[in-house]
Amino acid sequence: MSFTYSADTVEIVEKEEIADMNFGPADVLPTEADRQRRRADADRPVTLGNAYHGKLDIYFQTTDGATKRVGTTIWAADAEHLTLKSGASLPLRAILGFDFY
């Protein structure tokens, strides 16, 4: 799942700010197929982060509907959350997609 958003519509945030953000209970992706693809895509950066210290951009949505982007390394992923390098946790249901670089 690769995303290209206009810089005007996406706020860039630091991974340390994520702990202070709120995320809604509903999934931001509309279909089960999109959710399954996101889950598969979430495993890829764990390997990149742990083996190669690779970074990526994560696009996600907060409860106010704002789309945000964070550049980070993912250390772990499970069915409900991603654990980022800083130790912050990001709910998978809030993630719109990833950009690997």
Short mmCIF file of N, CA, C and O in Angstrom, two decimals:
data_model
loop_
_atom_site.label_atom_id
_atom_site.label_comp_id
_atom_site.label_asym_id
_atom_site.label_seq_id
_atom_site.Cartn_x
_atom_site.Cartn_y
_atom_site.Cartn_z
N MET A 1 0.84 -1.16 0.00
CA MET A 1 0.00 0.00 0.00
C MET A 1 0.89 1.23 0.00
O MET A 1 1.47 1.58 1.00
N SER A 2 1.02 1.86 -1.10
CA SER A 2 1.85 3.04 -1.20
C SER A 2 0.96 4.27 -1.33
O SER A 2 -0.03 4.24 -2.05
N PHE A 3 1.31 5.32 -0.63
CA PHE A 3 0.49 6.52 -0.61
C PHE A 3 1.25 7.71 -1.13
O PHE A 3 2.44 7.87 -0.87
N THR A 4 0.56 8.56 -1.84
CA THR A 4 1.09 9.84 -2.28
C THR A 4 0.05 10.89 -1.95
O THR A 4 -0.97 10.98 -2.61
N TYR A 5 0.31 11.65 -0.92
CA TYR A 5 -0.61 12.70 -0.50
C TYR A 5 0.03 14.05 -0.78
O TYR A 5 1.24 14.20 -0.71
N SER A 6 -0.80 15.03 -1.01
CA SER A 6 -0.34 16.40 -1.17
C SER A 6 0.20 16.89 0.17
O SER A 6 -0.38 16.61 1.22
N ALA A 7 1.27 17.61 0.13
CA ALA A 7 1.84 18.16 1.37
C ALA A 7 0.86 19.09 2.07
O ALA A 7 0.95 19.31 3.27
N ASP A 8 -0.11 19.62 1.33
CA ASP A 8 -1.10 20.51 1.93
C ASP A 8 -2.11 19.77 2.80
O ASP A 8 -2.76 20.37 3.64
N THR A 9 -2.28 18.48 2.58
CA THR A 9 -3.30 17.74 3.30
C THR A 9 -2.76 16.83 4.40
O THR A 9 -3.53 16.24 5.13
N VAL A 10 -1.45 16.72 4.51
CA VAL A 10 -0.85 15.82 5.48
C VAL A 10 0.07 16.60 6.42
O VAL A 10 0.96 17.32 5.98
N GLU A 11 -0.17 16.42 7.70
CA GLU A 11 0.70 17.03 8.71
C GLU A 11 1.81 16.04 9.06
O GLU A 11 1.53 14.88 9.39
N ILE A 12 3.04 16.50 9.01
CA ILE A 12 4.17 15.66 9.40
C ILE A 12 4.37 15.80 10.90
O ILE A 12 4.42 16.91 11.43
N VAL A 13 4.43 14.66 11.59
CA VAL A 13 4.59 14.65 13.04
C VAL A 13 5.80 13.81 13.43
O VAL A 13 6.27 12.97 12.66
N GLU A 14 6.28 14.04 14.62
CA GLU A 14 7.38 13.24 15.17
C GLU A 14 6.80 12.04 15.90
O GLU A 14 5.70 12.12 16.47
N LYS A 15 7.53 10.95 15.92
CA LYS A 15 7.02 9.72 16.55
C LYS A 15 6.73 9.91 18.03
O LYS A 15 5.85 9.28 18.58
N GLU A 16 7.45 10.81 18.67
CA GLU A 16 7.24 11.08 20.09
C GLU A 16 5.89 11.75 20.36
O GLU A 16 5.39 11.70 21.49
N GLU A 17 5.29 12.37 19.36
CA GLU A 17 4.00 13.04 19.52
C GLU A 17 2.82 12.07 19.50
O GLU A 17 1.71 12.42 19.92
N ILE A 18 3.02 10.87 19.00
CA ILE A 18 1.93 9.92 18.80
C ILE A 18 1.24 9.55 20.11
O ILE A 18 0.03 9.38 20.15
N ALA A 19 2.00 9.48 21.18
CA ALA A 19 1.42 9.11 22.48
C ALA A 19 0.33 10.09 22.93
O ALA A 19 -0.57 9.72 23.69
N ASP A 20 0.39 11.32 22.45
CA ASP A 20 -0.58 12.34 22.85
C ASP A 20 -1.77 12.45 21.89
O ASP A 20 -2.63 13.30 22.07
N MET A 21 -1.82 11.60 20.87
CA MET A 21 -2.89 11.66 19.87
C MET A 21 -4.01 10.69 20.21
O MET A 21 -3.79 9.70 20.92
N ASN A 22 -5.19 10.98 19.69
CA ASN A 22 -6.36 10.12 19.91
C ASN A 22 -6.78 9.47 18.59
O ASN A 22 -6.75 10.12 17.54
N PHE A 23 -7.19 8.22 18.70
CA PHE A 23 -7.59 7.44 17.53
C PHE A 23 -8.98 6.86 17.76
O PHE A 23 -9.27 6.38 18.85
N GLY A 24 -9.81 6.92 16.73
CA GLY A 24 -11.17 6.44 16.85
C GLY A 24 -11.25 4.92 16.93
O GLY A 24 -10.30 4.21 16.59
N PRO A 25 -12.40 4.42 17.35
CA PRO A 25 -12.59 2.98 17.47
C PRO A 25 -12.83 2.28 16.12
O PRO A 25 -12.61 1.08 15.99
N ALA A 26 -13.26 3.03 15.12
CA ALA A 26 -13.56 2.45 13.81
C ALA A 26 -12.31 2.41 12.93
O ALA A 26 -11.43 3.27 13.05
N ASP A 27 -12.26 1.43 12.05
CA ASP A 27 -11.15 1.32 11.12
C ASP A 27 -11.26 2.39 10.04
O ASP A 27 -12.34 2.67 9.55
N VAL A 28 -10.12 2.97 9.65
CA VAL A 28 -10.11 4.02 8.63
C VAL A 28 -10.20 3.46 7.21
O VAL A 28 -10.48 4.20 6.28
N LEU A 29 -9.97 2.16 7.05
CA LEU A 29 -10.06 1.55 5.72
C LEU A 29 -11.45 0.95 5.52
O LEU A 29 -11.98 0.29 6.42
N PRO A 30 -12.03 1.15 4.34
CA PRO A 30 -13.44 0.79 4.13
C PRO A 30 -13.72 -0.69 3.90
O PRO A 30 -14.80 -1.17 4.21
N THR A 31 -12.74 -1.44 3.35
CA THR A 31 -13.04 -2.83 2.99
C THR A 31 -12.13 -3.81 3.71
O THR A 31 -11.02 -3.48 4.11
N GLU A 32 -12.62 -5.02 3.83
CA GLU A 32 -11.82 -6.09 4.45
C GLU A 32 -10.57 -6.37 3.63
O GLU A 32 -9.50 -6.64 4.18
N ALA A 33 -10.67 -6.30 2.32
CA ALA A 33 -9.51 -6.53 1.45
C ALA A 33 -8.41 -5.50 1.72
O ALA A 33 -7.22 -5.84 1.78
N ASP A 34 -8.82 -4.24 1.89
CA ASP A 34 -7.84 -3.18 2.21
C ASP A 34 -7.19 -3.45 3.56
O ASP A 34 -5.99 -3.26 3.72
N ARG A 35 -7.96 -3.93 4.51
CA ARG A 35 -7.43 -4.21 5.86
C ARG A 35 -6.45 -5.38 5.82
O ARG A 35 -5.42 -5.36 6.49
N GLN A 36 -6.76 -6.39 5.03
CA GLN A 36 -5.86 -7.53 4.91
C GLN A 36 -4.54 -7.13 4.24
O GLN A 36 -3.47 -7.56 4.66
N ARG A 37 -4.63 -6.27 3.22
CA ARG A 37 -3.43 -5.78 2.55
C ARG A 37 -2.58 -4.95 3.51
O ARG A 37 -1.36 -5.08 3.56
N ARG A 38 -3.24 -4.11 4.31
CA ARG A 38 -2.52 -3.29 5.29
C ARG A 38 -1.81 -4.18 6.30
O ARG A 38 -0.65 -3.94 6.66
N ARG A 39 -2.49 -5.23 6.76
CA ARG A 39 -1.88 -6.15 7.74
C ARG A 39 -0.65 -6.82 7.15
O ARG A 39 0.39 -6.93 7.81
N ALA A 40 -0.73 -7.25 5.89
CA ALA A 40 0.42 -7.87 5.24
C ALA A 40 1.55 -6.84 5.07
O ALA A 40 2.72 -7.15 5.29
N ASP A 41 1.18 -5.63 4.69
CA ASP A 41 2.18 -4.57 4.51
C ASP A 41 2.84 -4.19 5.84
O ASP A 41 3.98 -3.75 5.86
N ALA A 42 2.14 -4.37 6.94
CA ALA A 42 2.67 -4.00 8.26
C ALA A 42 3.81 -4.93 8.68
O ALA A 42 4.69 -4.53 9.45
N ASP A 43 3.81 -6.16 8.19
CA ASP A 43 4.88 -7.10 8.55
C ASP A 43 6.19 -6.79 7.85
O ASP A 43 7.26 -7.04 8.39
N ARG A 44 6.12 -6.25 6.65
CA ARG A 44 7.33 -5.97 5.86
C ARG A 44 8.29 -5.00 6.56
O ARG A 44 9.49 -5.26 6.64
N PRO A 45 7.81 -3.87 7.08
CA PRO A 45 8.75 -2.95 7.73
C PRO A 45 9.36 -3.48 9.02
O PRO A 45 10.40 -2.98 9.45
N VAL A 46 8.74 -4.47 9.65
CA VAL A 46 9.35 -5.06 10.84
C VAL A 46 10.67 -5.70 10.46
O VAL A 46 11.69 -5.50 11.13
N THR A 47 10.68 -6.44 9.37
CA THR A 47 11.92 -7.06 8.88
C THR A 47 12.93 -5.99 8.48
O THR A 47 14.10 -6.07 8.84
N LEU A 48 12.46 -4.98 7.76
CA LEU A 48 13.36 -3.90 7.34
C LEU A 48 13.95 -3.17 8.55
O LEU A 48 15.13 -2.86 8.58
N GLY A 49 13.11 -2.89 9.52
CA GLY A 49 13.56 -2.15 10.69
C GLY A 49 14.52 -2.93 11.56
O GLY A 49 15.53 -2.41 12.02
N ASN A 50 14.22 -4.20 11.79
CA ASN A 50 15.05 -5.01 12.67
C ASN A 50 16.35 -5.45 12.01
O ASN A 50 17.40 -5.46 12.64
N ALA A 51 16.29 -5.80 10.75
CA ALA A 51 17.48 -6.32 10.07
C ALA A 51 18.34 -5.22 9.46
O ALA A 51 19.57 -5.28 9.51
N TYR A 52 17.70 -4.22 8.87
CA TYR A 52 18.43 -3.21 8.10
C TYR A 52 18.28 -1.79 8.64
O TYR A 52 18.78 -0.85 8.05
N HIS A 53 17.54 -1.63 9.73
CA HIS A 53 17.26 -0.32 10.31
C HIS A 53 16.61 0.60 9.28
O HIS A 53 16.85 1.81 9.26
N GLY A 54 15.79 0.01 8.42
CA GLY A 54 15.11 0.76 7.37
C GLY A 54 13.96 1.58 7.92
O GLY A 54 13.25 1.17 8.83
N LYS A 55 13.80 2.77 7.35
CA LYS A 55 12.72 3.65 7.76
C LYS A 55 11.63 3.67 6.69
O LYS A 55 11.86 3.28 5.55
N LEU A 56 10.47 4.14 7.09
CA LEU A 56 9.35 4.29 6.18
C LEU A 56 8.47 5.41 6.68
O LEU A 56 8.62 5.89 7.80
N ASP A 57 7.55 5.85 5.84
CA ASP A 57 6.53 6.82 6.24
C ASP A 57 5.25 6.05 6.50
O ASP A 57 4.87 5.19 5.71
N ILE A 58 4.61 6.37 7.59
CA ILE A 58 3.30 5.79 7.93
C ILE A 58 2.28 6.92 7.85
O ILE A 58 2.46 7.97 8.47
N TYR A 59 1.23 6.70 7.07
CA TYR A 59 0.13 7.65 6.98
C TYR A 59 -1.00 7.14 7.85
O TYR A 59 -1.40 5.98 7.73
N PHE A 60 -1.51 8.00 8.73
CA PHE A 60 -2.57 7.57 9.63
C PHE A 60 -3.56 8.70 9.87
O PHE A 60 -3.31 9.85 9.51
N GLN A 61 -4.68 8.35 10.48
CA GLN A 61 -5.74 9.31 10.72
C GLN A 61 -6.09 9.36 12.20
O GLN A 61 -6.20 8.31 12.85
N THR A 62 -6.26 10.56 12.71
CA THR A 62 -6.64 10.75 14.11
C THR A 62 -8.16 10.94 14.21
O THR A 62 -8.84 11.03 13.19
N THR A 63 -8.67 11.02 15.43
CA THR A 63 -10.12 11.11 15.62
C THR A 63 -10.75 12.34 14.99
O THR A 63 -11.92 12.33 14.64
N ASP A 64 -9.97 13.39 14.82
CA ASP A 64 -10.51 14.60 14.19
C ASP A 64 -10.54 14.51 12.66
O ASP A 64 -10.92 15.46 11.99
N GLY A 65 -10.12 13.37 12.11
CA GLY A 65 -10.15 13.16 10.67
C GLY A 65 -8.91 13.65 9.95
O GLY A 65 -8.80 13.51 8.73
N ALA A 66 -7.95 14.21 10.69
CA ALA A 66 -6.72 14.72 10.07
C ALA A 66 -5.82 13.56 9.66
O ALA A 66 -5.67 12.57 10.39
N THR A 67 -5.21 13.69 8.48
CA THR A 67 -4.23 12.71 8.02
C THR A 67 -2.85 13.21 8.42
O THR A 67 -2.50 14.36 8.20
N LYS A 68 -2.08 12.31 9.01
CA LYS A 68 -0.75 12.65 9.49
C LYS A 68 0.26 11.65 8.94
O LYS A 68 -0.09 10.55 8.56
N ARG A 69 1.52 12.09 8.92
CA ARG A 69 2.61 11.23 8.44
C ARG A 69 3.74 11.26 9.45
O ARG A 69 4.11 12.31 9.97
N VAL A 70 4.29 10.08 9.71
CA VAL A 70 5.45 9.98 10.58
C VAL A 70 6.49 9.11 9.88
O VAL A 70 6.16 8.08 9.30
N GLY A 71 7.73 9.56 9.90
CA GLY A 71 8.84 8.77 9.38
C GLY A 71 9.51 8.07 10.54
O GLY A 71 9.95 8.72 11.49
N THR A 72 9.59 6.74 10.48
CA THR A 72 10.12 6.00 11.63
C THR A 72 10.55 4.59 11.23
O THR A 72 10.43 4.20 10.07
N THR A 73 11.01 3.86 12.19
CA THR A 73 11.31 2.43 12.06
C THR A 73 10.28 1.68 12.89
O THR A 73 9.96 2.09 14.01
N ILE A 74 9.77 0.58 12.36
CA ILE A 74 8.82 -0.25 13.10
C ILE A 74 9.56 -1.43 13.69
O ILE A 74 10.26 -2.15 12.99
N TRP A 75 9.39 -1.62 14.99
CA TRP A 75 10.06 -2.72 15.66
C TRP A 75 9.21 -3.96 15.78
O TRP A 75 9.72 -5.07 15.82
N ALA A 76 7.89 -3.79 15.87
CA ALA A 76 7.01 -4.96 16.02
C ALA A 76 5.63 -4.62 15.47
O ALA A 76 5.22 -3.47 15.44
N ALA A 77 4.94 -5.67 15.03
CA ALA A 77 3.57 -5.53 14.53
C ALA A 77 2.77 -6.73 14.99
O ALA A 77 3.25 -7.86 14.95
N ASP A 78 1.55 -6.47 15.45
CA ASP A 78 0.63 -7.56 15.74
C ASP A 78 -0.70 -7.23 15.09
O ASP A 78 -0.80 -6.29 14.30
N ALA A 79 -1.72 -7.95 15.40
CA ALA A 79 -3.01 -7.78 14.74
C ALA A 79 -3.67 -6.44 15.05
O ALA A 79 -4.54 -6.01 14.30
N GLU A 80 -3.24 -5.77 16.11
CA GLU A 80 -3.91 -4.53 16.50
C GLU A 80 -3.03 -3.29 16.55
O GLU A 80 -3.54 -2.18 16.46
N HIS A 81 -1.72 -3.45 16.70
CA HIS A 81 -0.83 -2.29 16.88
C HIS A 81 0.51 -2.47 16.19
O HIS A 81 0.96 -3.59 15.95
N LEU A 82 1.15 -1.31 15.93
CA LEU A 82 2.55 -1.28 15.53
C LEU A 82 3.32 -0.67 16.70
O LEU A 82 2.85 0.29 17.32
N THR A 83 4.49 -1.20 16.97
CA THR A 83 5.37 -0.61 17.97
C THR A 83 6.51 0.06 17.21
O THR A 83 7.20 -0.58 16.42
N LEU A 84 6.68 1.35 17.45
CA LEU A 84 7.67 2.15 16.74
C LEU A 84 8.98 2.20 17.51
O LEU A 84 9.03 1.85 18.68
N LYS A 85 10.02 2.68 16.84
CA LYS A 85 11.35 2.75 17.42
C LYS A 85 11.36 3.48 18.76
O LYS A 85 12.05 3.09 19.68
N SER A 86 10.58 4.50 18.90
CA SER A 86 10.54 5.30 20.13
C SER A 86 9.84 4.58 21.28
O SER A 86 9.83 5.06 22.39
N GLY A 87 9.19 3.44 20.97
CA GLY A 87 8.40 2.74 21.97
C GLY A 87 6.93 3.10 21.88
O GLY A 87 6.10 2.51 22.56
N ALA A 88 6.61 4.09 21.05
CA ALA A 88 5.21 4.48 20.87
C ALA A 88 4.45 3.37 20.16
O ALA A 88 5.02 2.58 19.40
N SER A 89 3.16 3.33 20.41
CA SER A 89 2.29 2.34 19.79
C SER A 89 1.27 3.05 18.92
O SER A 89 0.70 4.06 19.33
N LEU A 90 1.04 2.53 17.73
CA LEU A 90 0.09 3.11 16.79
C LEU A 90 -0.93 2.04 16.43
O LEU A 90 -0.56 0.96 15.98
N PRO A 91 -2.23 2.31 16.66
CA PRO A 91 -3.23 1.28 16.34
C PRO A 91 -3.32 1.03 14.84
O PRO A 91 -3.35 1.98 14.05
N LEU A 92 -3.33 -0.22 14.46
CA LEU A 92 -3.40 -0.59 13.05
C LEU A 92 -4.66 -0.04 12.40
O LEU A 92 -4.64 0.36 11.24
N ARG A 93 -5.76 0.05 13.13
CA ARG A 93 -7.03 0.53 12.57
C ARG A 93 -6.95 1.99 12.12
O ARG A 93 -7.78 2.45 11.35
N ALA A 94 -5.94 2.75 12.59
CA ALA A 94 -5.78 4.17 12.23
C ALA A 94 -4.89 4.36 11.01
O ALA A 94 -4.81 5.46 10.47
N ILE A 95 -4.23 3.31 10.55
CA ILE A 95 -3.23 3.44 9.48
C ILE A 95 -3.89 3.37 8.10
O ILE A 95 -4.61 2.42 7.79
N LEU A 96 -3.59 4.39 7.30
CA LEU A 96 -4.09 4.46 5.92
C LEU A 96 -3.14 3.74 4.97
O LEU A 96 -3.58 3.16 3.97
N GLY A 97 -1.85 3.80 5.23
CA GLY A 97 -0.89 3.13 4.35
C GLY A 97 0.54 3.46 4.71
O GLY A 97 0.81 4.20 5.66
N PHE A 98 1.46 2.90 3.91
CA PHE A 98 2.90 3.03 4.15
C PHE A 98 3.59 3.46 2.86
O PHE A 98 3.15 3.12 1.77
N ASP A 99 4.70 4.18 3.02
CA ASP A 99 5.62 4.46 1.92
C ASP A 99 6.98 3.94 2.35
O ASP A 99 7.54 4.41 3.32
N PHE A 100 7.45 2.94 1.62
CA PHE A 100 8.77 2.35 1.92
C PHE A 100 9.81 3.09 1.10
O PHE A 100 9.60 3.38 -0.05
N TYR A 101 10.95 3.36 1.71
CA TYR A 101 12.06 3.99 0.98
C TYR A 101 13.37 3.47 1.45
O TYR A 101 13.46 2.72 2.37
#
